[in-house]
CSV table of C-alpha atoms in Angstrom, one decimal:
chain,number,residue,atom,x,y,z
X,9,UNK,CA,106.6,75.9,108.5
X,10,UNK,CA,104.6,72.9,107.2
X,11,UNK,CA,101.1,73.4,105.8
X,12,UNK,CA,99.8,71.2,108.7
X,13,UNK,CA,101.5,73.4,111.3
X,14,UNK,CA,100.0,76.5,109.6
X,15,UNK,CA,96.5,75.1,109.6
X,16,UNK,CA,96.9,74.3,113.3
X,17,UNK,CA,98.0,77.8,114.0
X,18,UNK,CA,95.0,79.3,112.0
X,19,UNK,CA,92.7,77.0,113.9
X,20,UNK,CA,94.1,78.1,117.2
X,21,UNK,CA,93.4,81.8,116.4
X,22,UNK,CA,89.9,80.8,115.1
X,23,UNK,CA,89.1,79.0,118.4
X,24,UNK,CA,90.0,82.2,120.3
X,25,UNK,CA,87.8,84.4,118.1
X,26,UNK,CA,85.2,85.2,120.7
X,27,UNK,CA,88.0,85.6,123.3
X,28,UNK,CA,89.7,88.1,121.0
X,29,UNK,CA,86.6,90.3,120.6
X,30,UNK,CA,85.8,90.2,124.3
X,31,UNK,CA,89.4,91.0,125.2
X,32,UNK,CA,89.3,94.1,122.9
X,33,UNK,CA,86.0,95.2,124.3
X,34,UNK,CA,87.1,94.7,127.9
X,35,UNK,CA,90.1,96.9,127.3
X,36,UNK,CA,87.9,99.6,125.8
X,37,UNK,CA,85.8,99.4,129.0
X,38,UNK,CA,88.8,100.2,131.1
X,39,UNK,CA,89.6,103.9,130.2
X,40,UNK,CA,93.4,104.2,130.1
X,41,UNK,CA,93.9,107.9,129.7
X,42,UNK,CA,97.3,109.4,130.6
X,43,UNK,CA,97.8,108.6,134.3
X,44,UNK,CA,95.0,106.0,134.5
X,45,UNK,CA,96.5,103.1,132.6
X,46,UNK,CA,96.7,100.6,135.5
X,47,UNK,CA,93.3,99.0,135.3
X,48,UNK,CA,93.8,98.1,131.6
X,49,UNK,CA,97.4,97.1,132.2
X,50,UNK,CA,96.5,94.8,135.1
X,51,UNK,CA,94.0,93.1,132.8
X,52,UNK,CA,96.7,92.6,130.2
X,53,UNK,CA,99.2,91.3,132.8
X,54,UNK,CA,96.7,88.8,134.1
X,55,UNK,CA,95.8,87.7,130.6
X,56,UNK,CA,99.4,87.1,129.6
X,57,UNK,CA,100.1,85.2,132.8
X,58,UNK,CA,97.1,82.9,132.2
X,59,UNK,CA,98.3,82.3,128.6
X,60,UNK,CA,101.7,81.1,129.8
X,61,UNK,CA,104.0,84.1,129.7
X,62,UNK,CA,106.4,85.2,132.4
X,63,UNK,CA,105.2,88.8,133.2
X,64,UNK,CA,107.3,91.8,134.2
X,65,UNK,CA,106.3,95.4,134.8
X,66,UNK,CA,108.6,98.2,133.5
X,67,UNK,CA,108.4,101.6,135.0
X,68,UNK,CA,110.1,104.5,133.1
X,69,UNK,CA,113.0,106.4,134.6
X,70,UNK,CA,112.0,110.0,134.4
X,71,UNK,CA,115.5,111.4,134.9
X,72,UNK,CA,116.9,109.1,132.3
X,73,UNK,CA,114.2,110.1,129.8
X,74,UNK,CA,114.9,113.8,130.3
X,75,UNK,CA,118.5,113.1,129.6
X,76,UNK,CA,117.9,111.3,126.4
X,77,UNK,CA,117.3,113.7,123.4
X,78,UNK,CA,115.0,111.2,121.7
X,79,UNK,CA,112.9,110.1,124.7
X,80,UNK,CA,109.7,112.0,125.7
X,81,UNK,CA,109.3,114.6,128.3
X,82,UNK,CA,107.6,113.0,131.3
X,83,UNK,CA,104.1,114.4,131.8
X,84,UNK,CA,103.2,112.8,135.1
X,85,UNK,CA,105.0,110.9,137.8
X,86,UNK,CA,105.7,107.2,137.0
X,87,UNK,CA,105.1,105.7,140.4
X,88,UNK,CA,102.4,103.1,139.9
X,89,UNK,CA,102.4,103.5,136.1
X,90,UNK,CA,104.2,100.9,134.0
X,91,UNK,CA,104.3,98.9,130.8
X,92,UNK,CA,103.6,95.2,130.8
X,93,UNK,CA,106.1,92.7,129.2
X,94,UNK,CA,105.4,89.0,128.7
X,95,UNK,CA,108.2,86.6,127.6
X,96,UNK,CA,108.2,83.0,126.5
X,97,UNK,CA,111.6,81.5,125.8
X,98,UNK,CA,112.2,79.3,122.8
X,99,UNK,CA,114.5,76.3,122.6
X,100,UNK,CA,117.4,78.5,121.5
X,101,UNK,CA,119.2,79.3,118.3
X,102,UNK,CA,116.3,81.1,116.6
X,103,UNK,CA,115.4,84.7,116.0
X,104,UNK,CA,113.5,86.5,118.7
X,105,UNK,CA,110.3,88.6,118.0
X,106,UNK,CA,108.7,91.4,119.9
X,107,UNK,CA,104.9,92.0,119.4
X,108,UNK,CA,103.8,95.3,120.9
X,109,UNK,CA,100.9,97.6,121.3
X,110,UNK,CA,100.0,100.7,123.4
X,111,UNK,CA,97.3,100.7,125.9
X,112,UNK,CA,97.0,104.5,126.4
X,113,UNK,CA,94.2,106.4,124.7
X,114,UNK,CA,93.4,110.1,124.1
X,115,UNK,CA,90.5,111.9,125.9
X,116,UNK,CA,87.0,111.9,124.7
X,117,UNK,CA,85.6,115.2,123.5
X,118,UNK,CA,81.8,115.8,123.6
X,119,UNK,CA,80.8,112.3,124.7
X,120,UNK,CA,77.1,113.2,124.5
X,121,UNK,CA,77.5,113.4,120.7
X,122,UNK,CA,78.7,109.8,120.4
X,123,UNK,CA,76.2,107.3,119.1
X,124,UNK,CA,77.8,104.5,121.2
X,125,UNK,CA,79.1,104.9,124.7
X,126,UNK,CA,82.8,105.8,124.3
X,127,UNK,CA,83.7,103.5,127.2
X,128,UNK,CA,81.1,100.9,126.6
X,129,UNK,CA,83.0,98.5,124.3
X,130,UNK,CA,79.8,97.9,122.3
X,131,UNK,CA,79.6,95.6,119.3
X,132,UNK,CA,77.3,96.6,116.5
X,133,UNK,CA,77.4,96.5,112.7
X,134,UNK,CA,80.5,94.2,112.7
X,135,UNK,CA,82.4,96.8,114.6
X,136,UNK,CA,83.7,97.4,118.1
X,137,UNK,CA,83.0,101.0,119.2
X,138,UNK,CA,84.6,103.2,121.7
X,139,UNK,CA,87.7,105.3,122.6
X,140,UNK,CA,90.8,103.3,121.8
X,141,UNK,CA,88.9,100.5,119.9
X,142,UNK,CA,91.0,101.4,116.9
X,143,UNK,CA,93.9,103.3,118.4
X,144,UNK,CA,94.9,100.7,119.4
X,145,UNK,CA,93.3,98.3,121.8
X,146,UNK,CA,91.9,96.2,119.0
X,147,UNK,CA,95.4,95.7,117.5
X,148,UNK,CA,96.8,95.0,121.0
X,149,UNK,CA,94.2,92.4,121.6
X,150,UNK,CA,94.9,90.8,118.2
X,151,UNK,CA,98.6,90.6,119.0
X,152,UNK,CA,97.9,89.1,122.4
X,153,UNK,CA,95.7,86.4,120.8
X,154,UNK,CA,98.3,85.7,118.1
X,155,UNK,CA,100.9,85.3,120.8
X,156,UNK,CA,98.7,82.9,122.7
X,157,UNK,CA,98.0,80.9,119.6
X,158,UNK,CA,101.8,80.5,119.0
X,159,UNK,CA,102.2,79.1,122.5
X,160,UNK,CA,99.3,76.8,121.9
X,161,UNK,CA,100.8,75.3,118.7
X,162,UNK,CA,104.6,75.9,118.6
X,163,UNK,CA,106.1,74.1,121.5
X,164,UNK,CA,109.3,73.4,119.6
X,165,UNK,CA,110.1,77.0,118.3
X,166,UNK,CA,113.6,78.2,118.7
X,167,UNK,CA,113.1,81.9,119.1
X,168,UNK,CA,112.0,83.9,122.1
X,169,UNK,CA,108.7,85.6,122.0
X,170,UNK,CA,108.2,89.0,123.7
X,171,UNK,CA,104.8,90.7,124.0
X,172,UNK,CA,104.4,94.2,125.4
X,173,UNK,CA,101.6,96.6,126.3
X,174,UNK,CA,103.1,100.0,126.7
X,175,UNK,CA,102.0,103.3,128.1
X,176,UNK,CA,102.5,106.9,126.8
X,177,UNK,CA,102.6,106.2,123.1
X,178,UNK,CA,100.2,109.1,122.7
X,179,UNK,CA,102.3,111.4,124.8
X,180,UNK,CA,106.0,111.1,124.4
X,181,UNK,CA,106.7,107.4,123.9
X,182,UNK,CA,108.5,106.6,127.2
X,183,UNK,CA,106.6,103.3,127.6
X,184,UNK,CA,108.3,101.6,124.6
X,185,UNK,CA,111.5,103.5,125.3
X,186,UNK,CA,111.6,102.1,128.8
X,187,UNK,CA,110.8,98.5,127.6
X,188,UNK,CA,113.6,98.6,125.1
X,189,UNK,CA,116.0,100.2,127.6
X,190,UNK,CA,115.2,97.4,130.0
X,191,UNK,CA,116.6,94.9,127.5
X,192,UNK,CA,113.3,93.6,126.0
X,193,UNK,CA,114.2,94.3,122.4
X,194,UNK,CA,114.3,91.5,119.8
X,195,UNK,CA,115.6,90.6,116.4
X,196,UNK,CA,112.3,91.7,114.9
X,197,UNK,CA,109.4,93.8,116.0
X,198,UNK,CA,105.8,94.1,115.0
X,199,UNK,CA,103.4,96.8,116.3
X,200,UNK,CA,99.7,96.5,116.0
X,201,UNK,CA,98.8,100.0,115.0
X,202,UNK,CA,95.5,100.3,112.9
X,203,UNK,CA,97.0,100.2,109.4
X,204,UNK,CA,94.0,98.8,107.6
X,205,UNK,CA,96.0,95.6,107.0
X,206,UNK,CA,98.8,97.5,105.3
X,207,UNK,CA,102.4,97.3,106.2
X,208,UNK,CA,103.4,100.7,107.7
X,209,UNK,CA,107.1,101.2,107.7
X,210,UNK,CA,107.7,105.0,108.2
X,211,UNK,CA,106.5,107.9,110.3
X,212,UNK,CA,107.2,111.6,110.5
X,213,UNK,CA,109.0,113.3,113.4
X,214,UNK,CA,106.9,115.1,116.0
X,215,UNK,CA,107.6,117.9,118.4
X,216,UNK,CA,105.1,119.4,120.9
X,217,UNK,CA,105.5,123.0,121.9
X,218,UNK,CA,103.8,125.1,124.7
X,219,UNK,CA,103.4,128.8,123.8
X,220,UNK,CA,102.5,131.1,126.7
X,221,UNK,CA,101.6,134.7,126.3
X,222,UNK,CA,101.2,136.9,129.4
X,223,UNK,CA,99.7,140.3,130.0
X,224,UNK,CA,98.4,142.6,132.8
X,225,UNK,CA,94.9,141.4,133.9
X,226,UNK,CA,92.2,144.0,134.3
X,227,UNK,CA,89.1,145.4,132.8
X,228,UNK,CA,88.8,145.3,129.0
X,229,UNK,CA,88.1,149.0,128.8
X,230,UNK,CA,91.8,149.6,129.8
X,231,UNK,CA,93.4,146.7,127.8
X,232,UNK,CA,94.7,148.7,124.9
X,233,UNK,CA,95.0,147.6,121.3
X,234,UNK,CA,97.2,144.6,121.8
X,235,UNK,CA,97.3,141.7,124.3
X,236,UNK,CA,98.2,138.1,125.0
X,237,UNK,CA,95.9,136.8,122.3
X,238,UNK,CA,97.6,139.0,119.7
X,239,UNK,CA,101.0,137.8,120.8
X,240,UNK,CA,99.9,134.2,120.7
X,241,UNK,CA,98.5,134.7,117.2
X,242,UNK,CA,101.9,136.0,116.0
X,243,UNK,CA,103.7,133.1,117.6
X,244,UNK,CA,101.3,130.5,116.0
X,245,UNK,CA,101.8,132.3,112.6
X,246,UNK,CA,105.6,132.0,113.0
X,247,UNK,CA,105.2,128.2,113.5
X,248,UNK,CA,102.9,128.1,110.5
X,249,UNK,CA,105.7,129.5,108.5
X,250,UNK,CA,108.0,126.7,109.7
X,251,UNK,CA,105.3,124.2,108.7
X,252,UNK,CA,104.9,125.7,105.2
X,253,UNK,CA,108.7,125.7,104.6
X,254,UNK,CA,108.8,122.0,105.3
X,255,UNK,CA,105.9,121.1,103.1
X,256,UNK,CA,106.3,123.3,100.0
X,257,UNK,CA,107.0,120.8,98.6
X,258,UNK,CA,107.9,117.8,100.8
X,259,UNK,CA,111.1,116.5,99.3
X,260,UNK,CA,111.3,113.1,100.9
X,261,UNK,CA,109.7,110.7,98.4
X,262,UNK,CA,108.5,108.3,101.2
X,263,UNK,CA,106.4,111.0,102.9
X,264,UNK,CA,105.5,112.9,99.7
X,265,UNK,CA,103.8,109.7,98.5
X,266,UNK,CA,101.7,109.6,101.7
X,267,UNK,CA,100.5,113.2,101.5
X,268,UNK,CA,101.1,116.5,99.8
X,269,UNK,CA,101.4,118.1,103.3
X,270,UNK,CA,102.9,115.3,105.5
X,271,UNK,CA,104.5,117.5,108.2
X,272,UNK,CA,101.4,119.0,109.7
X,273,UNK,CA,100.8,121.4,112.5
X,274,UNK,CA,97.9,121.4,114.9
X,275,UNK,CA,97.0,123.8,117.7
X,276,UNK,CA,95.4,121.1,119.9
X,277,UNK,CA,94.5,123.0,123.0
X,278,UNK,CA,94.1,126.6,124.1
X,279,UNK,CA,93.9,127.6,127.8
X,280,UNK,CA,93.4,130.8,129.7
X,281,UNK,CA,91.1,133.7,130.6
X,282,UNK,CA,88.3,133.9,133.2
X,283,UNK,CA,85.9,136.5,131.9
X,284,UNK,CA,85.0,138.0,128.5
X,285,UNK,CA,85.4,141.6,129.7
X,286,UNK,CA,88.7,141.0,131.4
X,287,UNK,CA,92.1,141.0,129.8
X,288,UNK,CA,93.6,137.5,130.5
X,289,UNK,CA,96.7,137.3,132.7
X,290,UNK,CA,97.9,134.3,130.5
X,291,UNK,CA,96.9,132.5,127.4
X,292,UNK,CA,98.5,129.2,126.4
X,293,UNK,CA,98.5,127.2,123.1
X,294,UNK,CA,99.7,123.6,122.9
X,295,UNK,CA,101.0,123.0,119.4
X,296,UNK,CA,102.1,119.8,117.6
X,297,UNK,CA,104.3,120.1,114.5
X,298,UNK,CA,105.7,117.4,112.2
X,299,UNK,CA,109.1,117.0,110.5
X,300,UNK,CA,110.9,114.8,108.0
X,301,UNK,CA,113.9,112.6,108.0
X,302,UNK,CA,117.2,114.4,108.6
X,303,UNK,CA,115.6,116.9,111.0
X,304,UNK,CA,116.8,116.5,114.6
X,305,UNK,CA,114.1,117.3,117.2
X,306,UNK,CA,116.5,119.7,119.0
X,307,UNK,CA,117.2,121.6,115.8
X,308,UNK,CA,113.4,122.0,115.2
X,309,UNK,CA,113.0,123.2,118.8
X,310,UNK,CA,115.7,125.8,118.3
X,311,UNK,CA,114.1,127.0,115.1
X,312,UNK,CA,110.7,127.3,116.9
X,313,UNK,CA,112.4,129.3,119.7
X,314,UNK,CA,114.2,131.6,117.3
X,315,UNK,CA,111.3,132.3,114.9
X,316,UNK,CA,108.6,132.7,117.7
X,317,UNK,CA,111.1,134.9,119.5
X,318,UNK,CA,111.5,137.1,116.5
X,319,UNK,CA,107.8,137.4,115.7
X,320,UNK,CA,106.4,137.5,119.3
X,321,UNK,CA,109.1,138.3,121.8
X,322,UNK,CA,106.6,138.3,124.7
X,323,UNK,CA,105.7,134.6,124.2
X,324,UNK,CA,107.5,132.0,126.3
X,325,UNK,CA,108.3,128.8,124.5
X,326,UNK,CA,108.5,125.4,126.3
X,327,UNK,CA,108.4,121.8,125.1
X,328,UNK,CA,106.5,118.8,126.3
X,329,UNK,CA,105.8,115.2,125.4
X,330,UNK,CA,107.3,114.5,122.0
X,331,UNK,CA,110.7,115.1,120.6
X,332,UNK,CA,110.6,112.3,118.0
X,333,UNK,CA,112.7,111.8,114.9
X,334,UNK,CA,111.2,110.7,111.6
X,335,UNK,CA,111.9,107.0,110.8
X,336,UNK,CA,111.8,104.6,107.9
X,337,UNK,CA,112.2,100.9,108.2
X,338,UNK,CA,113.0,98.4,105.5
X,339,UNK,CA,110.2,96.8,103.4
X,340,UNK,CA,112.4,94.2,101.8
X,341,UNK,CA,114.0,92.4,104.8
X,342,UNK,CA,113.1,89.0,106.0
X,343,UNK,CA,110.5,90.2,108.5
X,344,UNK,CA,108.7,92.2,105.8
X,345,UNK,CA,108.9,89.2,103.5
X,346,UNK,CA,107.4,86.8,106.0
X,347,UNK,CA,104.6,89.3,106.9
X,348,UNK,CA,103.8,89.8,103.2
X,349,UNK,CA,103.7,86.1,102.5
X,350,UNK,CA,101.4,85.5,105.5
X,351,UNK,CA,99.1,88.3,104.4
X,352,UNK,CA,98.9,86.7,100.9
X,353,UNK,CA,98.1,83.3,102.2
X,354,UNK,CA,95.6,84.4,104.8
X,355,UNK,CA,93.8,87.2,103.0
X,356,UNK,CA,94.4,86.2,99.4
X,357,UNK,CA,95.3,89.7,98.4
X,358,UNK,CA,98.6,91.5,97.5
X,359,UNK,CA,100.0,93.3,100.5
X,360,UNK,CA,100.6,97.1,100.3
X,361,UNK,CA,102.9,99.4,102.2
X,362,UNK,CA,102.3,102.8,103.7
X,363,UNK,CA,103.9,105.6,105.6
X,364,UNK,CA,102.3,107.4,108.6
X,365,UNK,CA,102.2,111.2,108.6
X,366,UNK,CA,102.4,110.8,112.4
X,367,UNK,CA,104.7,109.0,114.7
X,368,UNK,CA,104.5,105.6,116.4
X,369,UNK,CA,106.7,103.5,118.8
X,370,UNK,CA,108.4,102.0,115.8
X,371,UNK,CA,110.7,105.0,115.8
X,372,UNK,CA,112.3,103.6,119.0
X,373,UNK,CA,113.2,100.3,117.4
X,374,UNK,CA,116.6,99.4,115.9
X,375,UNK,CA,116.4,96.6,113.3
X,376,UNK,CA,113.5,95.1,111.4
X,377,UNK,CA,110.2,96.7,112.5
X,378,UNK,CA,106.8,97.2,110.9
X,379,UNK,CA,103.4,98.3,112.0
X,380,UNK,CA,100.5,96.0,110.9
X,381,UNK,CA,97.0,96.0,112.3
X,382,UNK,CA,93.3,96.1,111.7
X,383,UNK,CA,90.9,98.5,109.9
X,384,UNK,CA,89.6,101.3,112.0
X,385,UNK,CA,88.2,104.8,111.7
X,386,UNK,CA,87.6,108.0,113.6
X,387,UNK,CA,90.8,107.7,115.6
X,388,UNK,CA,91.0,110.4,118.2
X,389,UNK,CA,87.6,111.5,117.1
X,390,UNK,CA,83.8,111.0,117.5
X,391,UNK,CA,82.5,107.4,117.3
X,392,UNK,CA,85.9,105.6,117.0
X,393,UNK,CA,85.6,102.0,115.9
X,394,UNK,CA,87.5,98.9,114.7
X,395,UNK,CA,86.4,96.3,112.3
X,396,UNK,CA,86.0,92.9,114.0
X,397,UNK,CA,86.8,90.7,110.9
X,398,UNK,CA,90.0,92.6,110.5
X,399,UNK,CA,90.9,91.9,114.1
X,400,UNK,CA,90.8,88.2,113.5
X,401,UNK,CA,92.7,88.6,110.2
X,402,UNK,CA,95.4,90.6,112.0
X,403,UNK,CA,95.8,88.0,114.6
X,404,UNK,CA,96.0,85.2,112.0
X,405,UNK,CA,98.5,87.0,109.7
X,406,UNK,CA,100.7,88.0,112.6
X,407,UNK,CA,100.6,84.4,114.1
X,408,UNK,CA,101.6,82.8,110.8
X,409,UNK,CA,104.4,85.3,110.1
X,410,UNK,CA,105.6,85.1,113.7
X,411,UNK,CA,105.7,81.3,113.6
X,412,UNK,CA,108.0,81.4,110.5
X,413,UNK,CA,110.2,84.0,112.2
X,414,UNK,CA,110.5,82.1,115.5
X,415,UNK,CA,111.0,78.7,113.9
């Protein structure tokens, strides 16, 4: 790409700066929790159509997902819930590129403690605040603007450009799975996760388990010395032993460099009981556990069933959402080289790589794939935010790298 062409591309992103910030804010203002993604997705679809992309909606096939050992367990019916795909064909003979982001967000806990409305899309202190601002509506908006800038400037590119806004990244991954299954993969893929302008190339495996302990309900005076809570504690302790065995020490150098405890476990939700002085009929714990490369999700699930069964035979084990393998993409292929060079030219700093101790939609992708996105903080937590300057930097770097790839 000529210097003149690169300057035109940077200028195209700069002209859309205010549009970028407003797009990200508007997406935050459209709460896209599991099952309620459509208002945000409709906005993305309209935006892509206006920018010149041919737009398609992809609805996951629940039965096919259940049959695939690496897809997610469907959590809700898919009728009326879909991913958005925009395509713009090149002249032919060039490499195709897929720019992707997820629109779904996690719920807000204790909204009264936020200093900014979690659904307000407020801008203050150089940041956009709100649920999903960082994870990952900011990165999604940056990729949309990068894609629009490419169409503004590169009318002679050879490669096809695909842009997707997917659902369920936070809960199983069937949004990206369905988009790729529908034939919208590409020769290279970039995903706008909030990496702090680092190149993220790896992520751990993730399995979600549902532990259910039951007992006779009744007055606490007659409950005895043991009950559903005790059984659940023994089950959780068994899973903690699985976690410890994987992390003492972590042997994979990719994930050991990221954390001394990369394969973490979290009891994210506990449900059950109706009265303090009543023995509960059922208590349920929803547990997330990580794993490394070489661990098949089905094998980890079998290990959980066996060890929980031995420690707490009264606990029923079921699985939901994630059955994700760990992944590790190259950092020395052409896509990585172009992204690193674009980062150097735009930011003037040396690019760095990183590995996630979580999973992303990159695990679904075959071939060159990296996550690259803005600086953000408090993901899934109180007062989530994304840095506005890094949004524009992300859009510019991705546009420059994508232009080279598509040429």
